[in-house]
Amino acid sequence: MQSHHQSPIQGVWVPLVTPFAGGAVDGGALRRLVRHYAAAGVDGLVVCGSTGEAASLDDAEQLAVLDAVLTEAGRLPVVMGLAGNHHGHVMQRLAAFGTRPLAGILAPAPYYVRPGQEGAATYFRSLADASRFPLVLYDIPYRTGTTLDTATLLALAVHPNIAAVKDCGGSLEKTIALIADGNMNVLAGEDLQALSVMCLGGAGMIAAAAHIRPDLFVAMYQAAKAQQLDLARKLFHALVPVIQLTFAEPNPGPLKAQLGRQGLLSEELRLPMPAASTALAARMDAAVAGLNRQYPCQ
């Protein structure tokens, strides 16, 4: 089914939060996070995705975040987010990222401008043609305002430098068609669909909620790969309350509240992102405590 199995872009990927302290990027906390997720056995890290508050980081900060992660990541593959709607600026940033040892570039359709199918496809092809690293398409209509049709994605999938799609497209039919086609790896981008996508033959997940118990997301992925569906389901259902709370308020507020409780970072966010409410942070604490009772941290 999946013909990109040689691609490193499979398994459990964490779209890293960006820790702040006193208004600036907290490089120490960032490196601590990378060590934490590497030790938990995740397959890769995504830097400067939406969970990383990339929209509130300037170009220099994005590169500083990337370099801090790469310094600590060692052999763990890293994919860099590249979102924008100014084509010249996007291409400049792509060139800058090209000087780093990346596993790929994660790119959504140009947001806000709504270029239509042909415009979006041309944009992605121009990135894939210019990129030194494989492109991961990010299909997320509710953030970009552009729904990528199945036909558009299937046509892009034949491009030799388009390796995968982060699927937040909201269409089971589209997901099934992309997996059946086999020309690019399909990664679940909606955490609640991670197990479903795996069972259909998807290649893995880019899961924000995997920040909290990455080891259990890895165990669920490995169980699904090994056809141990009872175990995979048991782990998934245990994770569901935490996944739901992760997205109950704007992401990454709830994640940062919980990671702050775990001593991994300070809970600071940048406007326009709000911190999690006290009530939600408390509910998250309770859900994580319940999960930890069921599956004690190793």
PDB file of C-alpha atoms in Angstrom:
ATOM      1  CA  MET A   1       0.000   0.000   0.000  1.00  0.00           C
ATOM      2  CA  GLN A   2       2.431   2.662   1.193  1.00  0.00           C
ATOM      3  CA  SER A   3       5.284   2.920  -1.298  1.00  0.00           C
ATOM      4  CA  HIS A   4       7.276   5.457   0.724  1.00  0.00           C
ATOM      5  CA  HIS A   5       8.269   2.987   3.452  1.00  0.00           C
ATOM      6  CA  GLN A   6      11.894   3.935   2.986  1.00  0.00           C
ATOM      7  CA  SER A   7      10.835   7.473   3.964  1.00  0.00           C
ATOM      8  CA  PRO A   8      11.784   8.355   7.550  1.00  0.00           C
ATOM      9  CA  ILE A   9       8.500  10.242   7.828  1.00  0.00           C
ATOM     10  CA  GLN A  10       6.471   7.579   9.600  1.00  0.00           C
ATOM     11  CA  GLY A  11       5.706   6.554  13.163  1.00  0.00           C
ATOM     12  CA  VAL A  12       4.985   8.920  16.054  1.00  0.00           C
ATOM     13  CA  TRP A  13       6.018  12.548  15.524  1.00  0.00           C
ATOM     14  CA  VAL A  14       5.635  15.289  18.127  1.00  0.00           C
ATOM     15  CA  PRO A  15       4.895  18.815  16.820  1.00  0.00           C
ATOM     16  CA  LEU A  16       7.001  20.584  19.443  1.00  0.00           C
ATOM     17  CA  VAL A  17       5.708  23.464  21.533  1.00  0.00           C
ATOM     18  CA  THR A  18       8.017  26.489  21.683  1.00  0.00           C
ATOM     19  CA  PRO A  19       8.843  27.321  25.310  1.00  0.00           C
ATOM     20  CA  PHE A  20       9.101  31.004  26.255  1.00  0.00           C
ATOM     21  CA  ALA A  21      10.608  32.709  29.294  1.00  0.00           C
ATOM     22  CA  GLY A  22      10.253  36.436  29.850  1.00  0.00           C
ATOM     23  CA  GLY A  23       9.013  36.952  26.292  1.00  0.00           C
ATOM     24  CA  ALA A  24      11.972  35.205  24.630  1.00  0.00           C
ATOM     25  CA  VAL A  25      12.417  31.660  23.319  1.00  0.00           C
ATOM     26  CA  ASP A  26      13.704  29.449  26.153  1.00  0.00           C
ATOM     27  CA  GLY A  27      16.506  27.443  24.509  1.00  0.00           C
ATOM     28  CA  GLY A  28      17.288  25.450  27.649  1.00  0.00           C
ATOM     29  CA  ALA A  29      13.694  24.247  27.997  1.00  0.00           C
ATOM     30  CA  LEU A  30      13.601  23.466  24.275  1.00  0.00           C
ATOM     31  CA  ARG A  31      16.664  21.232  24.504  1.00  0.00           C
ATOM     32  CA  ARG A  32      15.206  19.566  27.621  1.00  0.00           C
ATOM     33  CA  LEU A  33      12.009  18.784  25.677  1.00  0.00           C
ATOM     34  CA  VAL A  34      13.999  17.252  22.812  1.00  0.00           C
ATOM     35  CA  ARG A  35      15.889  14.970  25.235  1.00  0.00           C
ATOM     36  CA  HIS A  36      12.600  14.013  26.903  1.00  0.00           C
ATOM     37  CA  TYR A  37      10.885  12.987  23.641  1.00  0.00           C
ATOM     38  CA  ALA A  38      13.962  11.249  22.264  1.00  0.00           C
ATOM     39  CA  ALA A  39      14.146   9.173  25.468  1.00  0.00           C
ATOM     40  CA  ALA A  40      10.443   8.278  25.100  1.00  0.00           C
ATOM     41  CA  GLY A  41      11.175   6.679  21.712  1.00  0.00           C
ATOM     42  CA  VAL A  42       9.293   8.998  19.348  1.00  0.00           C
ATOM     43  CA  ASP A  43      10.208   8.705  15.659  1.00  0.00           C
ATOM     44  CA  GLY A  44      10.672  12.401  14.923  1.00  0.00           C
ATOM     45  CA  LEU A  45       9.979  16.004  15.829  1.00  0.00           C
ATOM     46  CA  VAL A  46       8.188  18.750  13.936  1.00  0.00           C
ATOM     47  CA  VAL A  47       9.501  22.254  14.663  1.00  0.00           C
ATOM     48  CA  CYS A  48       7.476  25.442  14.129  1.00  0.00           C
ATOM     49  CA  GLY A  49       4.129  23.836  13.393  1.00  0.00           C
ATOM     50  CA  SER A  50       0.928  25.434  14.660  1.00  0.00           C
ATOM     51  CA  THR A  51       1.484  23.811  18.088  1.00  0.00           C
ATOM     52  CA  GLY A  52       4.881  25.570  18.136  1.00  0.00           C
ATOM     53  CA  GLU A  53       3.172  28.994  17.846  1.00  0.00           C
ATOM     54  CA  ALA A  54       5.191  29.512  14.652  1.00  0.00           C
ATOM     55  CA  ALA A  55       2.917  32.373  13.576  1.00  0.00           C
ATOM     56  CA  SER A  56       4.170  34.452  16.519  1.00  0.00           C
ATOM     57  CA  LEU A  57       7.884  33.767  15.893  1.00  0.00           C
ATOM     58  CA  ASP A  58       9.893  35.965  13.540  1.00  0.00           C
ATOM     59  CA  ASP A  59      12.257  34.435  10.978  1.00  0.00           C
ATOM     60  CA  ALA A  60      15.339  34.686  13.208  1.00  0.00           C
ATOM     61  CA  GLU A  61      13.488  33.107  16.132  1.00  0.00           C
ATOM     62  CA  GLN A  62      12.266  30.248  13.963  1.00  0.00           C
ATOM     63  CA  LEU A  63      15.839  29.490  12.879  1.00  0.00           C
ATOM     64  CA  ALA A  64      17.050  29.753  16.492  1.00  0.00           C
ATOM     65  CA  VAL A  65      14.369  27.276  17.592  1.00  0.00           C
ATOM     66  CA  LEU A  66      15.291  24.915  14.754  1.00  0.00           C
ATOM     67  CA  ASP A  67      19.010  25.098  15.560  1.00  0.00           C
ATOM     68  CA  ALA A  68      18.429  24.462  19.281  1.00  0.00           C
ATOM     69  CA  VAL A  69      16.361  21.373  18.399  1.00  0.00           C
ATOM     70  CA  LEU A  70      18.898  20.095  15.852  1.00  0.00           C
ATOM     71  CA  THR A  71      21.760  20.538  18.364  1.00  0.00           C
ATOM     72  CA  GLU A  72      19.993  18.200  20.774  1.00  0.00           C
ATOM     73  CA  ALA A  73      18.226  15.845  18.347  1.00  0.00           C
ATOM     74  CA  GLY A  74      21.247  13.816  17.240  1.00  0.00           C
ATOM     75  CA  ARG A  75      19.950  11.065  14.948  1.00  0.00           C
ATOM     76  CA  LEU A  76      16.279  11.851  15.642  1.00  0.00           C
ATOM     77  CA  PRO A  77      14.774  13.202  12.393  1.00  0.00           C
ATOM     78  CA  VAL A  78      13.436  16.764  12.397  1.00  0.00           C
ATOM     79  CA  VAL A  79      10.848  18.278  10.035  1.00  0.00           C
ATOM     80  CA  MET A  80      10.513  22.078   9.817  1.00  0.00           C
ATOM     81  CA  GLY A  81       7.201  23.867   9.399  1.00  0.00           C
ATOM     82  CA  LEU A  82       6.951  26.385   6.562  1.00  0.00           C
ATOM     83  CA  ALA A  83       3.695  28.344   6.445  1.00  0.00           C
ATOM     84  CA  GLY A  84       3.079  31.557   4.572  1.00  0.00           C
ATOM     85  CA  ASN A  85       1.278  33.237   1.732  1.00  0.00           C
ATOM     86  CA  HIS A  86       4.022  35.507   0.365  1.00  0.00           C
ATOM     87  CA  HIS A  87       5.667  33.236  -2.164  1.00  0.00           C
ATOM     88  CA  GLY A  88       8.992  35.100  -2.345  1.00  0.00           C
ATOM     89  CA  HIS A  89       9.321  35.149   1.441  1.00  0.00           C
ATOM     90  CA  VAL A  90       8.425  31.450   1.703  1.00  0.00           C
ATOM     91  CA  MET A  91      11.085  30.574  -0.895  1.00  0.00           C
ATOM     92  CA  GLN A  92      13.710  32.622   0.988  1.00  0.00           C
ATOM     93  CA  ARG A  93      12.932  30.748   4.193  1.00  0.00           C
ATOM     94  CA  LEU A  94      12.994  27.419   2.350  1.00  0.00           C
ATOM     95  CA  ALA A  95      16.518  28.289   1.138  1.00  0.00           C
ATOM     96  CA  ALA A  96      17.602  29.120   4.710  1.00  0.00           C
ATOM     97  CA  PHE A  97      16.197  25.803   5.986  1.00  0.00           C
ATOM     98  CA  GLY A  98      18.093  24.063   3.173  1.00  0.00           C
ATOM     99  CA  THR A  99      21.372  24.733   5.005  1.00  0.00           C
ATOM    100  CA  ARG A 100      20.217  22.553   7.943  1.00  0.00           C
ATOM    101  CA  PRO A 101      20.139  18.728   8.168  1.00  0.00           C
ATOM    102  CA  LEU A 102      16.372  18.192   7.969  1.00  0.00           C
ATOM    103  CA  ALA A 103      14.244  15.123   7.284  1.00  0.00           C
ATOM    104  CA  GLY A 104      11.569  17.214   5.577  1.00  0.00           C
ATOM    105  CA  ILE A 105       9.506  20.398   5.303  1.00  0.00           C
ATOM    106  CA  LEU A 106       5.875  20.533   6.503  1.00  0.00           C
ATOM    107  CA  ALA A 107       3.895  23.007   4.407  1.00  0.00           C
ATOM    108  CA  PRO A 108       0.202  23.947   4.491  1.00  0.00           C
ATOM    109  CA  ALA A 109      -1.586  25.616   1.606  1.00  0.00           C
ATOM    110  CA  PRO A 110      -1.121  29.401   1.565  1.00  0.00           C
ATOM    111  CA  TYR A 111      -3.578  30.590   4.194  1.00  0.00           C
ATOM    112  CA  TYR A 112      -6.159  33.386   3.901  1.00  0.00           C
ATOM    113  CA  VAL A 113      -5.651  34.010   0.157  1.00  0.00           C
ATOM    114  CA  ARG A 114      -7.634  30.948  -1.027  1.00  0.00           C
ATOM    115  CA  PRO A 115      -5.729  30.228  -4.258  1.00  0.00           C
ATOM    116  CA  GLY A 116      -8.045  27.416  -5.433  1.00  0.00           C
ATOM    117  CA  GLN A 117      -6.930  23.920  -6.441  1.00  0.00           C
ATOM    118  CA  GLU A 118      -4.646  24.932  -9.285  1.00  0.00           C
ATOM    119  CA  GLY A 119      -2.997  27.736  -7.302  1.00  0.00           C
ATOM    120  CA  ALA A 120      -2.410  25.523  -4.273  1.00  0.00           C
ATOM    121  CA  ALA A 121      -1.004  22.687  -6.422  1.00  0.00           C
ATOM    122  CA  THR A 122       1.361  25.065  -8.236  1.00  0.00           C
ATOM    123  CA  TYR A 123       2.509  26.478  -4.890  1.00  0.00           C
ATOM    124  CA  PHE A 124       3.265  23.017  -3.475  1.00  0.00           C
ATOM    125  CA  ARG A 125       5.087  21.948  -6.649  1.00  0.00           C
ATOM    126  CA  SER A 126       7.260  25.069  -6.544  1.00  0.00           C
ATOM    127  CA  LEU A 127       8.239  24.233  -2.939  1.00  0.00           C
ATOM    128  CA  ALA A 128       8.877  20.572  -3.742  1.00  0.00           C
ATOM    129  CA  ASP A 129      10.982  21.503  -6.785  1.00  0.00           C
ATOM    130  CA  ALA A 130      13.130  23.919  -4.767  1.00  0.00           C
ATOM    131  CA  SER A 131      13.430  21.981  -1.514  1.00  0.00           C
ATOM    132  CA  ARG A 132      16.536  19.946  -0.678  1.00  0.00           C
ATOM    133  CA  PHE A 133      14.321  17.832   1.578  1.00  0.00           C
ATOM    134  CA  PRO A 134      11.086  15.905   1.035  1.00  0.00           C
ATOM    135  CA  LEU A 135       7.882  17.903   1.355  1.00  0.00           C
ATOM    136  CA  VAL A 136       5.137  16.866   3.768  1.00  0.00           C
ATOM    137  CA  LEU A 137       1.840  18.384   2.637  1.00  0.00           C
ATOM    138  CA  TYR A 138      -0.279  19.725   5.496  1.00  0.00           C
ATOM    139  CA  ASP A 139      -3.958  19.413   4.569  1.00  0.00           C
ATOM    140  CA  ILE A 140      -5.772  21.521   7.176  1.00  0.00           C
ATOM    141  CA  PRO A 141      -8.687  23.429   5.608  1.00  0.00           C
ATOM    142  CA  TYR A 142      -9.991  24.860   8.905  1.00  0.00           C
ATOM    143  CA  ARG A 143      -6.718  26.764   9.389  1.00  0.00           C
ATOM    144  CA  THR A 144      -5.921  27.738   5.789  1.00  0.00           C
ATOM    145  CA  GLY A 145      -9.308  28.351   4.179  1.00  0.00           C
ATOM    146  CA  THR A 146      -8.250  26.035   1.320  1.00  0.00           C
ATOM    147  CA  THR A 147      -9.676  22.525   1.022  1.00  0.00           C
ATOM    148  CA  LEU A 148      -7.373  20.347  -1.055  1.00  0.00           C
ATOM    149  CA  ASP A 149      -9.451  18.001  -3.202  1.00  0.00           C
ATOM    150  CA  THR A 150      -8.604  14.304  -3.344  1.00  0.00           C
ATOM    151  CA  ALA A 151      -7.694  14.662  -7.029  1.00  0.00           C
ATOM    152  CA  THR A 152      -5.311  17.521  -6.230  1.00  0.00           C
ATOM    153  CA  LEU A 153      -3.568  15.523  -3.491  1.00  0.00           C
ATOM    154  CA  LEU A 154      -3.314  12.408  -5.672  1.00  0.00           C
ATOM    155  CA  ALA A 155      -1.768  14.473  -8.474  1.00  0.00           C
ATOM    156  CA  LEU A 156       0.751  16.016  -6.033  1.00  0.00           C
ATOM    157  CA  ALA A 157       1.592  12.595  -4.577  1.00  0.00           C
ATOM    158  CA  VAL A 158       3.355  11.536  -7.798  1.00  0.00           C
ATOM    159  CA  HIS A 159       5.926  14.342  -7.378  1.00  0.00           C
ATOM    160  CA  PRO A 160       9.249  12.657  -6.506  1.00  0.00           C
ATOM    161  CA  ASN A 161       9.951  15.131  -3.695  1.00  0.00           C
ATOM    162  CA  ILE A 162       6.522  14.956  -2.010  1.00  0.00           C
ATOM    163  CA  ALA A 163       6.813  12.189   0.572  1.00  0.00           C
ATOM    164  CA  ALA A 164       3.849  12.433   2.927  1.00  0.00           C
ATOM    165  CA  VAL A 165       0.721  14.258   4.003  1.00  0.00           C
ATOM    166  CA  LYS A 166      -0.300  15.382   7.464  1.00  0.00           C
ATOM    167  CA  ASP A 167      -3.996  14.638   7.160  1.00  0.00           C
ATOM    168  CA  CYS A 168      -6.337  17.057   8.917  1.00  0.00           C
ATOM    169  CA  GLY A 169      -8.549  17.154   5.836  1.00  0.00           C
ATOM    170  CA  GLY A 170     -11.679  16.067   7.663  1.00  0.00           C
ATOM    171  CA  SER A 171     -12.713  13.513   5.046  1.00  0.00           C
ATOM    172  CA  LEU A 172     -12.508   9.772   5.634  1.00  0.00           C
ATOM    173  CA  GLU A 173     -12.983   9.161   1.898  1.00  0.00           C
ATOM    174  CA  LYS A 174      -9.981  11.352   1.112  1.00  0.00           C
ATOM    175  CA  THR A 175      -7.866   9.589   3.762  1.00  0.00           C
ATOM    176  CA  ILE A 176      -8.776   6.164   2.368  1.00  0.00           C
ATOM    177  CA  ALA A 177      -8.047   7.251  -1.227  1.00  0.00           C
ATOM    178  CA  LEU A 178      -4.606   8.618  -0.289  1.00  0.00           C
ATOM    179  CA  ILE A 179      -3.657   5.468   1.638  1.00  0.00           C
ATOM    180  CA  ALA A 180      -4.927   3.175  -1.142  1.00  0.00           C
ATOM    181  CA  ASP A 181      -2.993   5.192  -3.739  1.00  0.00           C
ATOM    182  CA  GLY A 182       0.276   4.532  -1.869  1.00  0.00           C
ATOM    183  CA  ASN A 183       2.283   7.333  -3.485  1.00  0.00           C
ATOM    184  CA  MET A 184       2.846   9.173  -0.211  1.00  0.00           C
ATOM    185  CA  ASN A 185       2.809   8.297   3.471  1.00  0.00           C
ATOM    186  CA  VAL A 186      -0.395   9.337   5.229  1.00  0.00           C
ATOM    187  CA  LEU A 187       0.075  10.625   8.776  1.00  0.00           C
ATOM    188  CA  ALA A 188      -2.900  11.330  11.023  1.00  0.00           C
ATOM    189  CA  GLY A 189      -2.942  15.011  11.941  1.00  0.00           C
ATOM    190  CA  GLU A 190      -6.035  14.752  14.129  1.00  0.00           C
ATOM    191  CA  ASP A 191      -5.020  12.930  17.302  1.00  0.00           C
ATOM    192  CA  LEU A 192      -8.427  11.273  17.728  1.00  0.00           C
ATOM    193  CA  GLN A 193      -7.994   9.672  14.286  1.00  0.00           C
ATOM    194  CA  ALA A 194      -4.490   8.317  14.942  1.00  0.00           C
ATOM    195  CA  LEU A 195      -5.532   4.705  15.529  1.00  0.00           C
ATOM    196  CA  SER A 196      -8.141   4.698  12.742  1.00  0.00           C
ATOM    197  CA  VAL A 197      -5.585   5.963  10.217  1.00  0.00           C
ATOM    198  CA  MET A 198      -3.050   3.354  11.390  1.00  0.00           C
ATOM    199  CA  CYS A 199      -5.607   0.548  11.025  1.00  0.00           C
ATOM    200  CA  LEU A 200      -6.413   1.705   7.476  1.00  0.00           C
ATOM    201  CA  GLY A 201      -2.738   1.445   6.529  1.00  0.00           C
ATOM    202  CA  GLY A 202      -1.505   4.930   7.360  1.00  0.00           C
ATOM    203  CA  ALA A 203       2.158   5.468   8.195  1.00  0.00           C
ATOM    204  CA  GLY A 204       1.808   7.141  11.579  1.00  0.00           C
ATOM    205  CA  MET A 205       0.782  10.391  13.248  1.00  0.00           C
ATOM    206  CA  ILE A 206       1.879  13.932  14.030  1.00  0.00           C
ATOM    207  CA  ALA A 207       0.166  14.174  17.411  1.00  0.00           C
ATOM    208  CA  ALA A 208       0.188  17.253  19.644  1.00  0.00           C
ATOM    209  CA  ALA A 209      -1.228  15.288  22.594  1.00  0.00           C
ATOM    210  CA  ALA A 210       1.819  12.978  22.387  1.00  0.00           C
ATOM    211  CA  HIS A 211       3.628  15.734  24.315  1.00  0.00           C
ATOM    212  CA  ILE A 212       2.013  14.389  27.487  1.00  0.00           C
ATOM    213  CA  ARG A 213       2.651  10.606  27.522  1.00  0.00           C
ATOM    214  CA  PRO A 214       4.768  10.086  24.400  1.00  0.00           C
ATOM    215  CA  ASP A 215       5.656   6.561  25.549  1.00  0.00           C
ATOM    216  CA  LEU A 216       1.996   5.498  25.359  1.00  0.00           C
ATOM    217  CA  PHE A 217       1.541   6.946  21.866  1.00  0.00           C
ATOM    218  CA  VAL A 218       4.651   5.011  20.797  1.00  0.00           C
ATOM    219  CA  ALA A 219       3.293   1.839  22.439  1.00  0.00           C
ATOM    220  CA  MET A 220      -0.065   2.305  20.657  1.00  0.00           C
ATOM    221  CA  TYR A 221       1.676   2.784  17.296  1.00  0.00           C
ATOM    222  CA  GLN A 222       3.874  -0.270  17.815  1.00  0.00           C
ATOM    223  CA  ALA A 223       0.911  -2.404  18.903  1.00  0.00           C
ATOM    224  CA  ALA A 224      -1.042  -1.386  15.779  1.00  0.00           C
ATOM    225  CA  LYS A 225       1.979  -2.139  13.563  1.00  0.00           C
ATOM    226  CA  ALA A 226       2.307  -5.569  15.218  1.00  0.00           C
ATOM    227  CA  GLN A 227      -1.414  -6.305  14.631  1.00  0.00           C
ATOM    228  CA  GLN A 228      -2.030  -6.318  18.401  1.00  0.00           C
ATOM    229  CA  LEU A 229      -5.284  -4.443  17.992  1.00  0.00           C
ATOM    230  CA  ASP A 230      -6.701  -5.225  21.430  1.00  0.00           C
ATOM    231  CA  LEU A 231      -3.663  -3.599  23.036  1.00  0.00           C
ATOM    232  CA  ALA A 232      -3.642  -0.679  20.566  1.00  0.00           C
ATOM    233  CA  ARG A 233      -7.338  -0.024  21.268  1.00  0.00           C
ATOM    234  CA  LYS A 234      -6.845  -0.253  25.039  1.00  0.00           C
ATOM    235  CA  LEU A 235      -4.038   2.308  24.909  1.00  0.00           C
ATOM    236  CA  PHE A 236      -5.980   4.570  22.566  1.00  0.00           C
ATOM    237  CA  HIS A 237      -9.105   4.611  24.741  1.00  0.00           C
ATOM    238  CA  ALA A 238      -6.945   5.375  27.789  1.00  0.00           C
ATOM    239  CA  LEU A 239      -5.429   8.349  25.927  1.00  0.00           C
ATOM    240  CA  VAL A 240      -8.741   9.758  24.637  1.00  0.00           C
ATOM    241  CA  PRO A 241      -9.583  11.938  27.700  1.00  0.00           C
ATOM    242  CA  VAL A 242      -6.151  13.592  27.528  1.00  0.00           C
ATOM    243  CA  ILE A 243      -6.466  14.094  23.754  1.00  0.00           C
ATOM    244  CA  GLN A 244      -9.892  15.706  24.160  1.00  0.00           C
ATOM    245  CA  LEU A 245      -8.685  18.078  26.878  1.00  0.00           C
ATOM    246  CA  THR A 246      -5.595  19.011  24.813  1.00  0.00           C
ATOM    247  CA  PHE A 247      -7.924  20.554  22.237  1.00  0.00           C
ATOM    248  CA  ALA A 248     -10.729  21.754  24.541  1.00  0.00           C
ATOM    249  CA  GLU A 249      -9.161  25.242  24.526  1.00  0.00           C
ATOM    250  CA  PRO A 250      -6.829  26.804  21.929  1.00  0.00           C
ATOM    251  CA  ASN A 251      -3.727  24.671  21.313  1.00  0.00           C
ATOM    252  CA  PRO A 252      -1.057  24.809  22.816  1.00  0.00           C
ATOM    253  CA  GLY A 253      -2.475  26.424  26.003  1.00  0.00           C
ATOM    254  CA  PRO A 254      -3.592  23.154  27.625  1.00  0.00           C
ATOM    255  CA  LEU A 255      -0.342  21.387  26.638  1.00  0.00           C
ATOM    256  CA  LYS A 256       1.829  24.134  28.097  1.00  0.00           C
ATOM    257  CA  ALA A 257      -0.183  24.072  31.330  1.00  0.00           C
ATOM    258  CA  GLN A 258       0.452  20.341  31.702  1.00  0.00           C
ATOM    259  CA  LEU A 259       4.115  20.481  30.626  1.00  0.00           C
ATOM    260  CA  GLY A 260       4.572  23.303  33.133  1.00  0.00           C
ATOM    261  CA  ARG A 261       3.147  21.046  35.845  1.00  0.00           C
ATOM    262  CA  GLN A 262       5.673  18.394  34.772  1.00  0.00           C
ATOM    263  CA  GLY A 263       8.493  20.919  35.206  1.00  0.00           C
ATOM    264  CA  LEU A 264       9.498  20.853  31.537  1.00  0.00           C
ATOM    265  CA  LEU A 265       8.845  24.524  30.727  1.00  0.00           C
ATOM    266  CA  SER A 266       7.183  27.703  31.944  1.00  0.00           C
ATOM    267  CA  GLU A 267       3.542  27.987  30.850  1.00  0.00           C
ATOM    268  CA  GLU A 268       4.106  31.223  28.921  1.00  0.00           C
ATOM    269  CA  LEU A 269       2.410  31.794  25.548  1.00  0.00           C
ATOM    270  CA  ARG A 270       2.481  34.693  23.098  1.00  0.00           C
ATOM    271  CA  LEU A 271      -0.524  36.732  22.079  1.00  0.00           C
ATOM    272  CA  PRO A 272      -2.938  36.020  20.526  1.00  0.00           C
ATOM    273  CA  MET A 273      -2.719  32.604  22.232  1.00  0.00           C
ATOM    274  CA  PRO A 274      -4.313  32.457  25.701  1.00  0.00           C
ATOM    275  CA  ALA A 275      -3.070  30.368  28.597  1.00  0.00           C
ATOM    276  CA  ALA A 276      -5.309  27.448  29.566  1.00  0.00           C
ATOM    277  CA  SER A 277      -8.039  28.291  32.061  1.00  0.00           C
ATOM    278  CA  THR A 278      -7.456  27.163  35.645  1.00  0.00           C
ATOM    279  CA  ALA A 279     -10.456  24.846  35.365  1.00  0.00           C
ATOM    280  CA  LEU A 280      -9.135  23.120  32.250  1.00  0.00           C
ATOM    281  CA  ALA A 281      -5.608  22.813  33.666  1.00  0.00           C
ATOM    282  CA  ALA A 282      -7.124  21.089  36.733  1.00  0.00           C
ATOM    283  CA  ARG A 283      -9.166  18.717  34.553  1.00  0.00           C
ATOM    284  CA  MET A 284      -6.026  17.924  32.552  1.00  0.00           C
ATOM    285  CA  ASP A 285      -4.146  17.207  35.803  1.00  0.00           C
ATOM    286  CA  ALA A 286      -6.870  14.781  36.852  1.00  0.00           C
ATOM    287  CA  ALA A 287      -6.944  13.054  33.445  1.00  0.00           C
ATOM    288  CA  VAL A 288      -3.148  12.675  33.376  1.00  0.00           C
ATOM    289  CA  ALA A 289      -3.129  11.388  36.976  1.00  0.00           C
ATOM    290  CA  GLY A 290      -5.736   8.783  35.986  1.00  0.00           C
ATOM    291  CA  LEU A 291      -3.674   7.771  32.963  1.00  0.00           C
ATOM    292  CA  ASN A 292      -0.532   7.524  35.104  1.00  0.00           C
ATOM    293  CA  ARG A 293      -2.329   5.273  37.590  1.00  0.00           C
ATOM    294  CA  GLN A 294      -3.413   2.977  34.763  1.00  0.00           C
ATOM    295  CA  TYR A 295      -0.005   3.098  33.036  1.00  0.00           C
ATOM    296  CA  PRO A 296       2.700   4.159  35.534  1.00  0.00           C
ATOM    297  CA  CYS A 297       5.557   6.181  34.010  1.00  0.00           C
ATOM    298  CA  GLN A 298       8.590   3.988  33.438  1.00  0.00           C
TER     299      GLN A 298
END
